[in-house]
């Protein structure tokens, strides 16, 4: 683990939009391998303070090893959805910026041994927090097939969810599905060659769906978005990197609602609801990595960055 190196996505853009006060208090809510955190600390140059959160104990350990030279940092094992509790325990009322990088870390995919990747002979686990009870093994082997189909369709936007669920059901009749590679092969066999996306493995969306369900990722994001307006200082920045439409859609909708909170019917000549904007978006469309970054870091290809600035109350 000690020699693992994480390549952060859109790191220059993240730092440029997040760190607007060099002596401010910032949060990396998904510290992962510490790549963004290190870049933020370099920008702060010893003046500001960084709080790093991650619910994965391996990520916390990686950050501590990577960032050991910095004294203006606090690394805590926690879900970003519980940021209000974290800052409360630290006796901090508001922060100047929060980063969420919602993607899987390279370490989780390649080194964690928890079955996040369909190409690996690893146990079907997929828990970001190993102390959580529910695993991908439980869903794949025990969930009624119609519920499994709903997960694949809702969280993976998988058009062939029914065929995949049926293939899993047939496999379950022959024995338990133990490993990620075993599940990957089952899904691969369920998709006709003529129906495949040449740029994406047939199991990609299904593995995404199972991971989201196991870790309740969308629920965590929604809890966070409900809380963040009260946690940012006036002028504070929220920067979010998302990697699929389910996440990006929620972030975009929240930022748009914060920017235009009026609920009055369009026919009203003036606003009577009294709701005022909470944030302004720094740009209407998300920022995406350029071709050069995607070539050097292919996992960046689906990333979208959105930024909103907290307005004065």
Tab-separated table of C-alpha atoms in Angstrom:
chain	number	residue	atom	x	y	z
A	1	UNK	CA	0.000	0.000	0.000
A	2	UNK	CA	2.783	2.428	0.866
A	3	UNK	CA	4.110	2.678	-2.695
A	4	UNK	CA	0.693	3.211	-4.329
A	5	UNK	CA	0.369	6.533	-6.139
A	6	UNK	CA	-2.951	8.163	-6.975
A	7	UNK	CA	-3.357	10.426	-10.005
A	8	UNK	CA	-6.047	13.050	-9.274
A	9	UNK	CA	-8.492	14.221	-11.946
A	10	UNK	CA	-8.690	17.889	-13.040
A	11	UNK	CA	-6.324	18.753	-10.213
A	12	UNK	CA	-5.313	22.212	-11.483
A	13	UNK	CA	-8.923	23.191	-12.081
A	14	UNK	CA	-10.023	21.869	-8.679
A	15	UNK	CA	-7.386	23.831	-6.784
A	16	UNK	CA	-7.930	27.008	-8.804
A	17	UNK	CA	-11.665	27.072	-8.080
A	18	UNK	CA	-11.625	25.693	-4.540
A	19	UNK	CA	-8.839	27.627	-2.810
A	20	UNK	CA	-9.894	31.267	-2.920
A	21	UNK	CA	-8.520	32.245	0.522
A	22	UNK	CA	-4.946	31.061	1.240
A	23	UNK	CA	-5.566	31.085	4.993
A	24	UNK	CA	-9.003	29.449	4.831
A	25	UNK	CA	-10.338	26.146	6.154
A	26	UNK	CA	-11.007	23.547	3.446
A	27	UNK	CA	-12.393	20.017	3.316
A	28	UNK	CA	-11.511	17.176	0.979
A	29	UNK	CA	-14.578	15.032	1.603
A	30	UNK	CA	-13.318	12.072	-0.448
A	31	UNK	CA	-9.588	12.050	0.179
A	32	UNK	CA	-8.938	8.691	-1.524
A	33	UNK	CA	-5.249	8.413	-2.373
A	34	UNK	CA	-4.549	11.986	-1.300
A	35	UNK	CA	-3.798	13.446	-4.733
A	36	UNK	CA	-6.187	16.384	-4.534
A	37	UNK	CA	-5.374	16.877	-0.868
A	38	UNK	CA	-1.668	17.231	-1.568
A	39	UNK	CA	-2.313	19.768	-4.330
A	40	UNK	CA	-4.571	21.794	-2.019
A	41	UNK	CA	-1.936	21.766	0.726
A	42	UNK	CA	0.710	22.996	-1.687
A	43	UNK	CA	-1.584	25.865	-2.665
A	44	UNK	CA	-2.194	26.742	0.983
A	45	UNK	CA	1.576	26.812	1.578
A	46	UNK	CA	1.226	26.296	5.306
A	47	UNK	CA	-1.253	29.121	5.866
A	48	UNK	CA	-4.675	27.536	5.667
A	49	UNK	CA	-6.041	24.285	7.078
A	50	UNK	CA	-7.255	21.121	5.355
A	51	UNK	CA	-9.620	18.506	6.764
A	52	UNK	CA	-9.505	15.177	4.896
A	53	UNK	CA	-12.334	12.663	5.142
A	54	UNK	CA	-12.805	9.168	3.791
A	55	UNK	CA	-14.858	6.221	5.006
A	56	UNK	CA	-12.363	3.700	3.622
A	57	UNK	CA	-9.715	2.884	6.273
A	58	UNK	CA	-7.166	2.073	3.567
A	59	UNK	CA	-7.663	5.544	2.052
A	60	UNK	CA	-7.136	7.135	5.451
A	61	UNK	CA	-3.910	5.187	5.861
A	62	UNK	CA	-2.732	6.150	2.356
A	63	UNK	CA	-3.362	9.824	3.067
A	64	UNK	CA	-1.488	9.719	6.343
A	65	UNK	CA	1.512	8.136	4.640
A	66	UNK	CA	1.443	10.491	1.669
A	67	UNK	CA	0.817	13.705	3.598
A	68	UNK	CA	2.981	13.094	6.631
A	69	UNK	CA	5.122	16.187	5.914
A	70	UNK	CA	2.185	18.571	6.393
A	71	UNK	CA	1.171	19.894	9.814
A	72	UNK	CA	-1.881	21.930	8.751
A	73	UNK	CA	-3.998	18.858	8.069
A	74	UNK	CA	-6.520	16.740	9.952
A	75	UNK	CA	-7.302	13.282	8.529
A	76	UNK	CA	-10.499	11.651	9.784
A	77	UNK	CA	-12.257	8.429	8.886
A	78	UNK	CA	-15.814	9.551	8.133
A	79	UNK	CA	-18.468	9.706	5.431
A	80	UNK	CA	-18.682	13.140	3.781
A	81	UNK	CA	-22.435	13.002	4.422
A	82	UNK	CA	-21.586	13.466	8.111
A	83	UNK	CA	-19.523	16.618	7.530
A	84	UNK	CA	-21.723	18.615	9.890
A	85	UNK	CA	-20.833	16.262	12.759
A	86	UNK	CA	-17.132	16.320	11.858
A	87	UNK	CA	-16.804	20.114	11.841
A	88	UNK	CA	-18.908	20.302	14.988
A	89	UNK	CA	-16.521	17.959	16.798
A	90	UNK	CA	-13.636	20.167	15.628
A	91	UNK	CA	-15.443	23.263	16.925
A	92	UNK	CA	-15.607	24.766	13.445
A	93	UNK	CA	-18.777	26.606	12.467
A	94	UNK	CA	-18.198	27.125	8.742
A	95	UNK	CA	-15.567	26.234	6.152
A	96	UNK	CA	-14.280	28.085	3.099
A	97	UNK	CA	-14.445	25.274	0.600
A	98	UNK	CA	-15.405	21.614	0.160
A	99	UNK	CA	-14.291	19.174	-2.523
A	100	UNK	CA	-16.073	15.941	-3.393
A	101	UNK	CA	-14.454	13.583	-5.888
A	102	UNK	CA	-17.189	10.983	-6.263
A	103	UNK	CA	-15.248	8.539	-8.404
A	104	UNK	CA	-13.634	5.282	-7.392
A	105	UNK	CA	-9.995	5.592	-6.448
A	106	UNK	CA	-7.384	3.667	-8.406
A	107	UNK	CA	-6.403	1.921	-5.184
A	108	UNK	CA	-9.934	0.619	-4.597
A	109	UNK	CA	-10.085	-0.776	-8.121
A	110	UNK	CA	-6.596	-2.244	-8.292
A	111	UNK	CA	-5.369	-2.969	-4.782
A	112	UNK	CA	-8.212	-3.178	-2.267
A	113	UNK	CA	-9.106	-6.819	-2.961
A	114	UNK	CA	-12.818	-6.046	-2.510
A	115	UNK	CA	-14.108	-6.974	-5.955
A	116	UNK	CA	-14.775	-3.527	-7.387
A	117	UNK	CA	-13.385	-4.566	-10.778
A	118	UNK	CA	-15.034	-7.279	-12.894
A	119	UNK	CA	-11.642	-8.403	-14.213
A	120	UNK	CA	-10.298	-9.555	-10.851
A	121	UNK	CA	-10.676	-12.831	-9.008
A	122	UNK	CA	-11.594	-11.145	-5.733
A	123	UNK	CA	-14.455	-11.685	-3.267
A	124	UNK	CA	-17.718	-9.963	-4.186
A	125	UNK	CA	-17.536	-7.327	-1.472
A	126	UNK	CA	-17.609	-3.756	-2.883
A	127	UNK	CA	-17.844	-2.100	0.542
A	128	UNK	CA	-16.014	1.206	0.813
A	129	UNK	CA	-16.315	0.877	4.576
A	130	UNK	CA	-15.456	-2.746	5.471
A	131	UNK	CA	-17.448	-2.390	8.691
A	132	UNK	CA	-20.739	-2.035	6.818
A	133	UNK	CA	-22.838	-5.198	6.823
A	134	UNK	CA	-24.235	-5.364	3.287
A	135	UNK	CA	-21.959	-6.700	0.525
A	136	UNK	CA	-22.306	-7.234	-3.207
A	137	UNK	CA	-22.233	-10.982	-2.488
A	138	UNK	CA	-25.441	-10.560	-0.464
A	139	UNK	CA	-27.206	-8.723	-3.277
A	140	UNK	CA	-26.073	-11.021	-6.064
A	141	UNK	CA	-26.781	-14.283	-4.255
A	142	UNK	CA	-29.764	-13.499	-2.043
A	143	UNK	CA	-31.827	-10.652	-3.493
A	144	UNK	CA	-35.032	-11.572	-5.385
A	145	UNK	CA	-34.343	-11.267	-9.088
A	146	UNK	CA	-36.882	-8.510	-9.703
A	147	UNK	CA	-35.208	-6.425	-6.975
A	148	UNK	CA	-31.800	-7.135	-8.468
A	149	UNK	CA	-33.122	-6.089	-11.878
A	150	UNK	CA	-34.384	-2.810	-10.376
A	151	UNK	CA	-30.954	-2.083	-8.893
A	152	UNK	CA	-29.229	-2.676	-12.223
A	153	UNK	CA	-31.717	-0.478	-14.051
A	154	UNK	CA	-31.975	2.312	-11.442
A	155	UNK	CA	-28.330	2.624	-10.373
A	156	UNK	CA	-26.587	1.408	-13.517
A	157	UNK	CA	-29.023	2.683	-16.135
A	158	UNK	CA	-28.557	-0.764	-17.628
A	159	UNK	CA	-30.966	-1.317	-20.540
A	160	UNK	CA	-30.505	-5.091	-20.424
A	161	UNK	CA	-31.082	-5.378	-16.680
A	162	UNK	CA	-33.693	-8.109	-17.045
A	163	UNK	CA	-31.458	-10.335	-19.163
A	164	UNK	CA	-28.572	-9.873	-16.755
A	165	UNK	CA	-30.736	-10.608	-13.707
A	166	UNK	CA	-32.003	-13.789	-15.372
A	167	UNK	CA	-28.448	-14.894	-16.166
A	168	UNK	CA	-27.491	-14.320	-12.526
A	169	UNK	CA	-30.551	-16.309	-11.459
A	170	UNK	CA	-29.529	-19.245	-13.652
A	171	UNK	CA	-26.010	-19.119	-12.265
A	172	UNK	CA	-27.343	-19.077	-8.689
A	173	UNK	CA	-29.136	-22.369	-9.370
A	174	UNK	CA	-25.761	-23.960	-10.075
A	175	UNK	CA	-24.055	-22.542	-6.989
A	176	UNK	CA	-23.108	-19.334	-5.217
A	177	UNK	CA	-21.403	-16.533	-7.118
A	178	UNK	CA	-18.227	-15.894	-5.155
A	179	UNK	CA	-15.925	-13.566	-7.080
A	180	UNK	CA	-15.991	-10.385	-9.144
A	181	UNK	CA	-14.522	-12.114	-12.186
A	182	UNK	CA	-17.133	-14.873	-11.931
A	183	UNK	CA	-19.926	-12.286	-11.933
A	184	UNK	CA	-18.242	-10.419	-14.776
A	185	UNK	CA	-18.214	-13.581	-16.886
A	186	UNK	CA	-21.897	-14.242	-16.156
A	187	UNK	CA	-22.866	-10.742	-17.278
A	188	UNK	CA	-20.601	-10.989	-20.311
A	189	UNK	CA	-22.356	-14.171	-21.406
A	190	UNK	CA	-25.776	-12.511	-21.073
A	191	UNK	CA	-25.124	-9.739	-23.599
A	192	UNK	CA	-25.184	-10.651	-27.317
A	193	UNK	CA	-22.190	-9.435	-29.308
A	194	UNK	CA	-24.463	-7.375	-31.540
A	195	UNK	CA	-25.804	-5.441	-28.539
A	196	UNK	CA	-22.492	-4.386	-27.014
A	197	UNK	CA	-20.857	-1.027	-26.644
A	198	UNK	CA	-17.393	-1.426	-28.132
A	199	UNK	CA	-15.932	1.122	-25.708
A	200	UNK	CA	-17.341	-0.403	-22.523
A	201	UNK	CA	-17.266	-3.869	-20.989
A	202	UNK	CA	-20.781	-5.389	-20.672
A	203	UNK	CA	-20.407	-5.603	-16.871
A	204	UNK	CA	-19.444	-1.958	-16.316
A	205	UNK	CA	-22.905	-0.599	-15.571
A	206	UNK	CA	-23.929	-3.585	-13.449
A	207	UNK	CA	-20.845	-3.281	-11.251
A	208	UNK	CA	-21.525	0.437	-10.884
A	209	UNK	CA	-25.103	-0.313	-9.820
A	210	UNK	CA	-24.095	-2.900	-7.232
A	211	UNK	CA	-21.406	-0.634	-5.789
A	212	UNK	CA	-23.849	2.263	-5.477
A	213	UNK	CA	-26.423	0.044	-3.776
A	214	UNK	CA	-23.934	-1.512	-1.354
A	215	UNK	CA	-22.500	1.839	-0.283
A	216	UNK	CA	-25.737	3.857	-0.487
A	217	UNK	CA	-23.793	6.414	-2.478
A	218	UNK	CA	-26.691	8.452	-3.807
A	219	UNK	CA	-28.239	8.647	-0.349
A	220	UNK	CA	-24.938	9.969	1.037
A	221	UNK	CA	-24.731	12.558	-1.741
A	222	UNK	CA	-28.280	13.764	-1.134
A	223	UNK	CA	-27.679	14.039	2.626
A	224	UNK	CA	-24.558	16.062	1.940
A	225	UNK	CA	-26.299	18.392	-0.517
A	226	UNK	CA	-29.039	19.060	2.036
A	227	UNK	CA	-26.465	20.093	4.651
A	228	UNK	CA	-23.798	21.971	2.708
A	229	UNK	CA	-25.537	25.389	2.454
A	230	UNK	CA	-25.325	25.790	6.231
A	231	UNK	CA	-21.677	24.654	6.408
A	232	UNK	CA	-20.047	27.033	3.914
A	233	UNK	CA	-18.989	30.595	4.698
A	234	UNK	CA	-20.173	33.428	2.451
A	235	UNK	CA	-17.907	33.198	-0.583
A	236	UNK	CA	-17.123	29.565	0.168
A	237	UNK	CA	-16.827	27.159	-2.759
A	238	UNK	CA	-18.299	23.725	-3.355
A	239	UNK	CA	-16.439	21.721	-6.014
A	240	UNK	CA	-17.861	18.361	-7.100
A	241	UNK	CA	-16.358	15.843	-9.508
A	242	UNK	CA	-18.838	13.229	-10.705
A	243	UNK	CA	-18.392	10.325	-13.095
A	244	UNK	CA	-21.856	9.224	-14.148
A	245	UNK	CA	-25.174	10.894	-14.858
A	246	UNK	CA	-26.917	9.782	-11.665
A	247	UNK	CA	-24.478	11.783	-9.535
A	248	UNK	CA	-24.021	14.683	-11.913
A	249	UNK	CA	-27.758	15.126	-12.358
A	250	UNK	CA	-28.293	15.451	-8.597
A	251	UNK	CA	-25.438	17.918	-8.211
A	252	UNK	CA	-26.603	20.032	-11.143
A	253	UNK	CA	-30.195	20.065	-9.921
A	254	UNK	CA	-29.137	21.089	-6.407
A	255	UNK	CA	-26.881	23.895	-7.631
A	256	UNK	CA	-29.580	25.164	-9.996
A	257	UNK	CA	-32.174	25.140	-7.191
A	258	UNK	CA	-29.788	27.035	-4.884
A	259	UNK	CA	-29.180	29.623	-7.584
A	260	UNK	CA	-32.843	29.994	-8.557
A	261	UNK	CA	-34.870	29.081	-5.450
A	262	UNK	CA	-38.039	31.011	-6.322
A	263	UNK	CA	-41.087	28.722	-6.367
A	264	UNK	CA	-43.588	31.284	-7.680
A	265	UNK	CA	-45.510	30.342	-10.847
A	266	UNK	CA	-44.021	31.906	-14.001
A	267	UNK	CA	-47.211	33.941	-14.515
A	268	UNK	CA	-46.658	35.916	-11.284
A	269	UNK	CA	-45.491	39.480	-12.028
A	270	UNK	CA	-43.101	39.400	-9.062
A	271	UNK	CA	-41.750	36.958	-6.485
A	272	UNK	CA	-43.937	36.486	-3.420
A	273	UNK	CA	-42.321	33.336	-2.000
A	274	UNK	CA	-39.450	35.361	-0.563
A	275	UNK	CA	-36.782	32.784	-1.307
A	276	UNK	CA	-33.394	34.263	-2.129
A	277	UNK	CA	-30.441	32.636	-3.929
A	278	UNK	CA	-28.042	30.650	-1.748
A	279	UNK	CA	-25.298	30.061	-4.325
A	280	UNK	CA	-24.146	31.164	-7.719
A	281	UNK	CA	-22.711	28.693	-10.174
A	282	UNK	CA	-19.302	29.743	-11.447
A	283	UNK	CA	-20.134	28.240	-14.841
A	284	UNK	CA	-23.363	26.776	-16.191
A	285	UNK	CA	-21.851	23.755	-17.917
A	286	UNK	CA	-19.586	21.297	-16.178
A	287	UNK	CA	-15.850	21.350	-16.876
A	288	UNK	CA	-14.438	18.185	-18.438
A	289	UNK	CA	-10.845	16.972	-18.755
A	290	UNK	CA	-9.064	17.873	-21.968
A	291	UNK	CA	-7.891	15.157	-24.401
A	292	UNK	CA	-4.327	15.338	-23.093
A	293	UNK	CA	-5.393	14.508	-19.533
A	294	UNK	CA	-7.660	11.706	-20.712
A	295	UNK	CA	-4.792	10.211	-22.710
A	296	UNK	CA	-2.517	10.191	-19.656
A	297	UNK	CA	-5.269	9.170	-17.208
A	298	UNK	CA	-8.071	7.262	-19.031
A	299	UNK	CA	-10.210	7.096	-15.880
A	300	UNK	CA	-10.709	10.848	-16.187
A	301	UNK	CA	-12.704	10.527	-19.415
A	302	UNK	CA	-16.158	10.571	-17.792
A	303	UNK	CA	-15.423	13.235	-15.151
A	304	UNK	CA	-17.516	16.402	-14.885
A	305	UNK	CA	-16.626	19.204	-12.478
A	306	UNK	CA	-19.226	21.656	-11.153
A	307	UNK	CA	-18.576	24.610	-8.874
A	308	UNK	CA	-20.903	26.818	-6.832
A	309	UNK	CA	-20.079	29.766	-4.551
A	310	UNK	CA	-22.036	30.447	-1.361
A	311	UNK	CA	-23.694	33.850	-1.270
A	312	UNK	CA	-24.061	35.984	1.847
A	313	UNK	CA	-27.103	35.120	3.932
